[in-house]
Amino acid sequence: MRTGLIGLGSMGQGMARNLAKAGYLQAVYNRTSSKADALAVELQVQAVASPQALTEQIDVILLCVSADQDVLEVVSALCETIKPGSVVIDMSTVSSNTAKEAAALLARKQADFLDAPVSGGVEGANKGTLAMMVGGDCAVLERVRPILQAMTARIEHLGPTGSGQACKAVNQVLCAGINQAVTEALAFAQAQGLEMEKVIDVVSGGAAGNWFLQHRGKTMTNGVFLPGFKLALHHKDLLICQQMAEQKHLDCPLTQATLHDYQLLMRQGFGDEDISALYRLKRPN
Ligand code: NAP
């Protein structure tokens, strides 16, 4: 299977390197072509000038772009020239409805679609240890599983198209709560005058230890908020979660509070920082 990747952002770059290392990657496309050109040289693969150009030679097309409208824009472009029997796998975080819309567009061209959002951050993308949540046809997943294994430590099939994204929304609600808990707790520790490195190390080894504390605790308390996972992207995800909760008449107070905090930070110009920039609102003055 000839494989190509569209979207060489914070996540896509690590994914591309792992696909290339496993011998699967033939071509890349990125909207800002300089990124694709540089990575193509490094990985000795082809950089193409448009999504359509990818469809000529590639039958498994992976996407990792930003938001719903970006996925639909790229899928619409692919649909102009895609070959029947091709598979498009979207690893971006978007709504279940967008996944269903993308699948319907591709089905008209006899091409398959899987929604396959991931968790594990930029570190997981770089190390090839992402957790992947897949929606769509099981048989299609089995065909492409070896390719996906090059980027992941775990792949779970959740059900029909859209269920991968629904599971990812669960993950994003959890991330909001964890971000609130970790930033509040570390601000509390700093206000006590404790040595932050020691606090983070010892707490990470106990019952309250978690990935976010371990990977972002020291940077945030040192005032470093490099992405990581851009706050504006998590805000986009939480709007999807909020809408899904409203449809089921569910209250999600942590999601609401985090949306409110992120909106404040985005207005102050911090949308491109890591989600740990929530610490800006919590840290003692
Ligand atoms: P990012 O660094 O902002 O990169 C976004 C990528 O998408 C860039 O390559 C961008 O191209 C491309 N893109 C955006 N809109 C496009 C369009 N309309 N047409 C073509 N290309 C387009 O974002 P990221 O952190 O890699 O995240 C990508 C996706 O993964 C998002 O859905 C995010 O929610 C999800 N995700 C992120 C993380 C994380 O920790 N970062 C973890 C799990 C999932 P340009 O270079 O031209 O801007």
mmCIF file of N, CA and C and ligand atoms in Angstrom, residues 6-13 15 29-33 35 51 64-71 73-74 90-94 117-123 130 168 171-172 211 216 227-230 233-234 236-237 272 274, ligand 1:
data_model
loop_
_atom_site.group_PDB
_atom_site.id
_atom_site.type_symbol
_atom_site.label_atom_id
_atom_site.label_comp_id
_atom_site.label_asym_id
_atom_site.label_seq_id
_atom_site.Cartn_x
_atom_site.Cartn_y
_atom_site.Cartn_z
ATOM 1 N N ILE A 6 -1.057 14.144 4.837
ATOM 2 C CA ILE A 6 -1.403 15.557 4.643
ATOM 3 C C ILE A 6 -1.471 16.223 6.013
ATOM 4 N N GLY A 7 -0.688 17.306 6.211
ATOM 5 C CA GLY A 7 -0.722 18.039 7.485
ATOM 6 C C GLY A 7 0.507 17.740 8.311
ATOM 7 N N LEU A 8 1.503 18.614 8.179
ATOM 8 C CA LEU A 8 2.778 18.385 8.868
ATOM 9 C C LEU A 8 2.966 19.409 9.973
ATOM 10 N N GLY A 9 1.962 19.490 10.853
ATOM 11 C CA GLY A 9 2.053 20.384 12.008
ATOM 12 C C GLY A 9 2.776 19.704 13.155
ATOM 13 N N SER A 10 2.472 20.138 14.387
ATOM 14 C CA SER A 10 3.147 19.591 15.573
ATOM 15 C C SER A 10 3.012 18.074 15.620
ATOM 16 N N MET A 11 1.831 17.549 15.276
ATOM 17 C CA MET A 11 1.593 16.106 15.329
ATOM 18 C C MET A 11 2.087 15.406 14.058
ATOM 19 N N GLY A 12 1.783 16.000 12.915
ATOM 20 C CA GLY A 12 2.041 15.354 11.628
ATOM 21 C C GLY A 12 3.518 15.079 11.381
ATOM 22 N N GLN A 13 4.379 15.950 11.879
ATOM 23 C CA GLN A 13 5.823 15.758 11.612
ATOM 24 C C GLN A 13 6.335 14.463 12.236
ATOM 25 N N MET A 15 4.496 11.905 13.180
ATOM 26 C CA MET A 15 3.805 10.787 12.518
ATOM 27 C C MET A 15 4.527 10.425 11.223
ATOM 28 N N TYR A 29 2.094 16.122 1.843
ATOM 29 C CA TYR A 29 1.590 17.426 1.390
ATOM 30 C C TYR A 29 1.374 18.291 2.626
ATOM 31 N N ASN A 30 1.787 19.546 2.551
ATOM 32 C CA ASN A 30 1.439 20.514 3.593
ATOM 33 C C ASN A 30 1.048 21.823 2.929
ATOM 34 N N ARG A 31 0.012 22.469 3.477
ATOM 35 C CA ARG A 31 -0.489 23.728 2.888
ATOM 36 C C ARG A 31 0.653 24.749 2.741
ATOM 37 N N THR A 32 1.443 24.904 3.799
ATOM 38 C CA THR A 32 2.642 25.747 3.711
ATOM 39 C C THR A 32 3.742 24.842 3.156
ATOM 40 N N SER A 33 4.082 25.035 1.889
ATOM 41 C CA SER A 33 4.870 24.014 1.188
ATOM 42 C C SER A 33 6.298 23.881 1.727
ATOM 43 N N LYS A 35 7.340 23.508 4.685
ATOM 44 C CA LYS A 35 7.435 22.432 5.696
ATOM 45 C C LYS A 35 7.505 21.075 5.003
ATOM 46 N N PRO A 51 -3.371 18.320 -2.517
ATOM 47 C CA PRO A 51 -3.966 17.029 -2.124
ATOM 48 C C PRO A 51 -4.292 16.189 -3.361
ATOM 49 N N CYS A 64 -3.833 14.923 9.060
ATOM 50 C CA CYS A 64 -3.797 15.459 10.427
ATOM 51 C C CYS A 64 -3.766 16.982 10.314
ATOM 52 N N VAL A 65 -4.949 17.567 10.106
ATOM 53 C CA VAL A 65 -5.077 19.025 9.959
ATOM 54 C C VAL A 65 -5.815 19.593 11.173
ATOM 55 N N SER A 66 -6.222 20.852 11.135
ATOM 56 C CA SER A 66 -6.647 21.492 12.379
ATOM 57 C C SER A 66 -8.086 21.187 12.789
ATOM 58 N N ALA A 67 -9.044 21.659 11.998
ATOM 59 C CA ALA A 67 -10.429 21.693 12.482
ATOM 60 C C ALA A 67 -11.387 21.146 11.425
ATOM 61 N N ASP A 68 -12.678 21.133 11.783
ATOM 62 C CA ASP A 68 -13.717 20.523 10.926
ATOM 63 C C ASP A 68 -13.665 21.022 9.484
ATOM 64 N N GLN A 69 -13.675 22.349 9.322
ATOM 65 C CA GLN A 69 -13.740 22.877 7.947
ATOM 66 C C GLN A 69 -12.473 22.530 7.163
ATOM 67 N N ASP A 70 -11.346 22.361 7.859
ATOM 68 C CA ASP A 70 -10.089 22.011 7.176
ATOM 69 C C ASP A 70 -10.153 20.565 6.652
ATOM 70 N N VAL A 71 -10.707 19.668 7.477
ATOM 71 C CA VAL A 71 -10.854 18.267 7.046
ATOM 72 C C VAL A 71 -11.763 18.209 5.824
ATOM 73 N N GLU A 73 -12.459 20.567 3.686
ATOM 74 C CA GLU A 73 -11.792 21.213 2.537
ATOM 75 C C GLU A 73 -10.828 20.218 1.863
ATOM 76 N N VAL A 74 -10.015 19.547 2.683
ATOM 77 C CA VAL A 74 -9.018 18.612 2.136
ATOM 78 C C VAL A 74 -9.721 17.411 1.500
ATOM 79 N N ASP A 90 -8.574 9.960 8.767
ATOM 80 C CA ASP A 90 -8.436 11.292 9.360
ATOM 81 C C ASP A 90 -8.051 11.183 10.831
ATOM 82 N N MET A 91 -6.853 11.678 11.165
ATOM 83 C CA MET A 91 -6.356 11.626 12.542
ATOM 84 C C MET A 91 -6.547 12.960 13.266
ATOM 85 N N SER A 92 -7.138 13.964 12.589
ATOM 86 C CA SER A 92 -7.433 15.244 13.243
ATOM 87 C C SER A 92 -8.526 15.026 14.286
ATOM 88 N N THR A 93 -8.659 15.968 15.219
ATOM 89 C CA THR A 93 -9.783 15.919 16.162
ATOM 90 C C THR A 93 -10.878 16.833 15.641
ATOM 91 N N VAL A 94 -11.995 16.238 15.232
ATOM 92 C CA VAL A 94 -13.136 17.010 14.726
ATOM 93 C C VAL A 94 -14.420 16.356 15.230
ATOM 94 N N PRO A 117 -8.912 9.644 15.353
ATOM 95 C CA PRO A 117 -8.217 10.638 16.170
ATOM 96 C C PRO A 117 -7.275 9.957 17.177
ATOM 97 N N VAL A 118 -6.344 10.727 17.670
ATOM 98 C CA VAL A 118 -5.290 10.154 18.519
ATOM 99 C C VAL A 118 -5.154 10.931 19.816
ATOM 100 N N SER A 119 -4.543 10.287 20.792
ATOM 101 C CA SER A 119 -4.191 10.954 22.049
ATOM 102 C C SER A 119 -2.761 10.555 22.403
ATOM 103 N N GLY A 120 -2.085 11.434 23.119
ATOM 104 C CA GLY A 120 -0.697 11.124 23.514
ATOM 105 C C GLY A 120 0.237 12.297 23.247
ATOM 106 N N GLY A 121 -0.306 13.359 22.677
ATOM 107 C CA GLY A 121 0.460 14.591 22.525
ATOM 108 C C GLY A 121 1.573 14.495 21.497
ATOM 109 N N VAL A 122 2.308 15.585 21.397
ATOM 110 C CA VAL A 122 3.420 15.659 20.450
ATOM 111 C C VAL A 122 4.472 14.594 20.817
ATOM 112 N N GLU A 123 4.615 14.350 22.119
ATOM 113 C CA GLU A 123 5.581 13.335 22.560
ATOM 114 C C GLU A 123 5.186 11.968 22.006
ATOM 115 N N LEU A 130 1.168 6.740 20.151
ATOM 116 C CA LEU A 130 -0.170 7.338 20.289
ATOM 117 C C LEU A 130 -1.217 6.267 20.583
ATOM 118 N N LYS A 168 -12.889 10.369 21.196
ATOM 119 C CA LYS A 168 -11.877 11.423 21.381
ATOM 120 C C LYS A 168 -12.472 12.600 22.172
ATOM 121 N N ASN A 171 -12.090 11.949 25.707
ATOM 122 C CA ASN A 171 -10.702 12.240 26.079
ATOM 123 C C ASN A 171 -10.497 13.743 26.323
ATOM 124 N N GLN A 172 -11.119 14.565 25.488
ATOM 125 C CA GLN A 172 -10.917 16.016 25.586
ATOM 126 C C GLN A 172 -11.605 16.605 26.819
ATOM 127 N N TRP A 211 -0.107 12.031 33.283
ATOM 128 C CA TRP A 211 0.733 12.419 32.143
ATOM 129 C C TRP A 211 0.958 13.933 32.102
ATOM 130 N N ARG A 216 4.094 18.493 31.727
ATOM 131 C CA ARG A 216 3.903 19.949 31.630
ATOM 132 C C ARG A 216 4.079 20.670 32.968
ATOM 133 N N PRO A 227 3.904 25.021 22.661
ATOM 134 C CA PRO A 227 3.080 23.866 22.280
ATOM 135 C C PRO A 227 3.993 22.715 21.815
ATOM 136 N N GLY A 228 3.681 21.450 22.154
ATOM 137 C CA GLY A 228 2.514 20.948 22.823
ATOM 138 C C GLY A 228 1.215 20.967 22.003
ATOM 139 N N PHE A 229 0.198 21.112 22.766
ATOM 140 C CA PHE A 229 -1.160 21.109 22.250
ATOM 141 C C PHE A 229 -1.690 22.535 22.377
ATOM 142 N N LYS A 230 -1.932 23.136 21.217
ATOM 143 C CA LYS A 230 -2.332 24.548 21.233
ATOM 144 C C LYS A 230 -3.684 24.725 21.922
ATOM 145 N N LEU A 233 -6.726 24.935 19.840
ATOM 146 C CA LEU A 233 -7.210 23.652 19.307
ATOM 147 C C LEU A 233 -8.056 22.920 20.357
ATOM 148 N N HIS A 234 -7.623 22.964 21.621
ATOM 149 C CA HIS A 234 -8.430 22.315 22.665
ATOM 150 C C HIS A 234 -9.757 23.064 22.836
ATOM 151 N N LYS A 236 -11.386 24.507 20.455
ATOM 152 C CA LYS A 236 -12.193 23.997 19.333
ATOM 153 C C LYS A 236 -12.805 22.632 19.690
ATOM 154 N N ASP A 237 -12.020 21.766 20.327
ATOM 155 C CA ASP A 237 -12.515 20.431 20.707
ATOM 156 C C ASP A 237 -13.619 20.534 21.759
ATOM 157 N N ASP A 272 -2.097 30.373 20.777
ATOM 158 C CA ASP A 272 -1.112 29.483 20.153
ATOM 159 C C ASP A 272 -0.177 28.848 21.183
ATOM 160 N N ASP A 274 0.662 26.367 24.595
ATOM 161 C CA ASP A 274 0.196 25.056 25.056
ATOM 162 C C ASP A 274 -0.976 25.238 26.037
HETATM 163 P P1 NAP B 1 -0.841 22.363 14.140
HETATM 164 O O1 NAP B 1 0.546 22.248 14.639
HETATM 165 O O2 NAP B 1 -1.545 23.673 14.246
HETATM 166 O O3 NAP B 1 -0.829 21.875 12.598
HETATM 167 C C1 NAP B 1 -1.987 21.924 11.809
HETATM 168 C C2 NAP B 1 -1.649 21.364 10.441
HETATM 169 O O4 NAP B 1 -2.838 21.350 9.637
HETATM 170 C C3 NAP B 1 -0.622 22.206 9.676
HETATM 171 O O5 NAP B 1 0.187 21.342 8.918
HETATM 172 C C4 NAP B 1 -1.523 23.061 8.779
HETATM 173 O O6 NAP B 1 -0.860 23.527 7.617
HETATM 174 C C5 NAP B 1 -2.571 22.044 8.416
HETATM 175 N N1 NAP B 1 -3.831 22.671 7.980
HETATM 176 C C6 NAP B 1 -4.687 23.400 8.731
HETATM 177 N N2 NAP B 1 -5.732 23.798 7.988
HETATM 178 C C7 NAP B 1 -5.546 23.281 6.749
HETATM 179 C C8 NAP B 1 -6.286 23.336 5.532
HETATM 180 N N3 NAP B 1 -7.452 23.998 5.461
HETATM 181 N N4 NAP B 1 -5.786 22.703 4.450
HETATM 182 C C9 NAP B 1 -4.606 22.032 4.521
HETATM 183 N N5 NAP B 1 -3.866 21.952 5.635
HETATM 184 C C10 NAP B 1 -4.320 22.567 6.722
HETATM 185 O O7 NAP B 1 -1.812 21.305 14.854
HETATM 186 P P2 NAP B 1 -1.433 19.908 15.543
HETATM 187 O O8 NAP B 1 -1.115 20.153 16.963
HETATM 188 O O9 NAP B 1 -0.510 19.158 14.668
HETATM 189 O O10 NAP B 1 -2.894 19.228 15.547
HETATM 190 C C11 NAP B 1 -3.440 18.651 14.361
HETATM 191 C C12 NAP B 1 -4.740 17.929 14.746
HETATM 192 O O11 NAP B 1 -4.448 16.907 15.726
HETATM 193 C C13 NAP B 1 -5.793 18.841 15.389
HETATM 194 O O12 NAP B 1 -7.086 18.442 15.013
HETATM 195 C C14 NAP B 1 -5.576 18.614 16.887
HETATM 196 O O13 NAP B 1 -6.758 18.885 17.641
HETATM 197 C C15 NAP B 1 -5.206 17.142 16.908
HETATM 198 N N6 NAP B 1 -4.380 16.711 18.061
HETATM 199 C C16 NAP B 1 -3.354 17.479 18.518
HETATM 200 C C17 NAP B 1 -2.594 17.025 19.604
HETATM 201 C C18 NAP B 1 -1.427 17.828 20.163
HETATM 202 O O14 NAP B 1 -0.986 17.533 21.288
HETATM 203 N N7 NAP B 1 -0.901 18.809 19.433
HETATM 204 C C19 NAP B 1 -2.885 15.798 20.200
HETATM 205 C C20 NAP B 1 -3.907 15.021 19.677
HETATM 206 C C21 NAP B 1 -4.650 15.488 18.606
HETATM 207 P P3 NAP B 1 0.078 24.859 7.680
HETATM 208 O O15 NAP B 1 1.450 24.364 8.050
HETATM 209 O O16 NAP B 1 0.011 25.409 6.317
HETATM 210 O O17 NAP B 1 -0.528 25.778 8.715
#
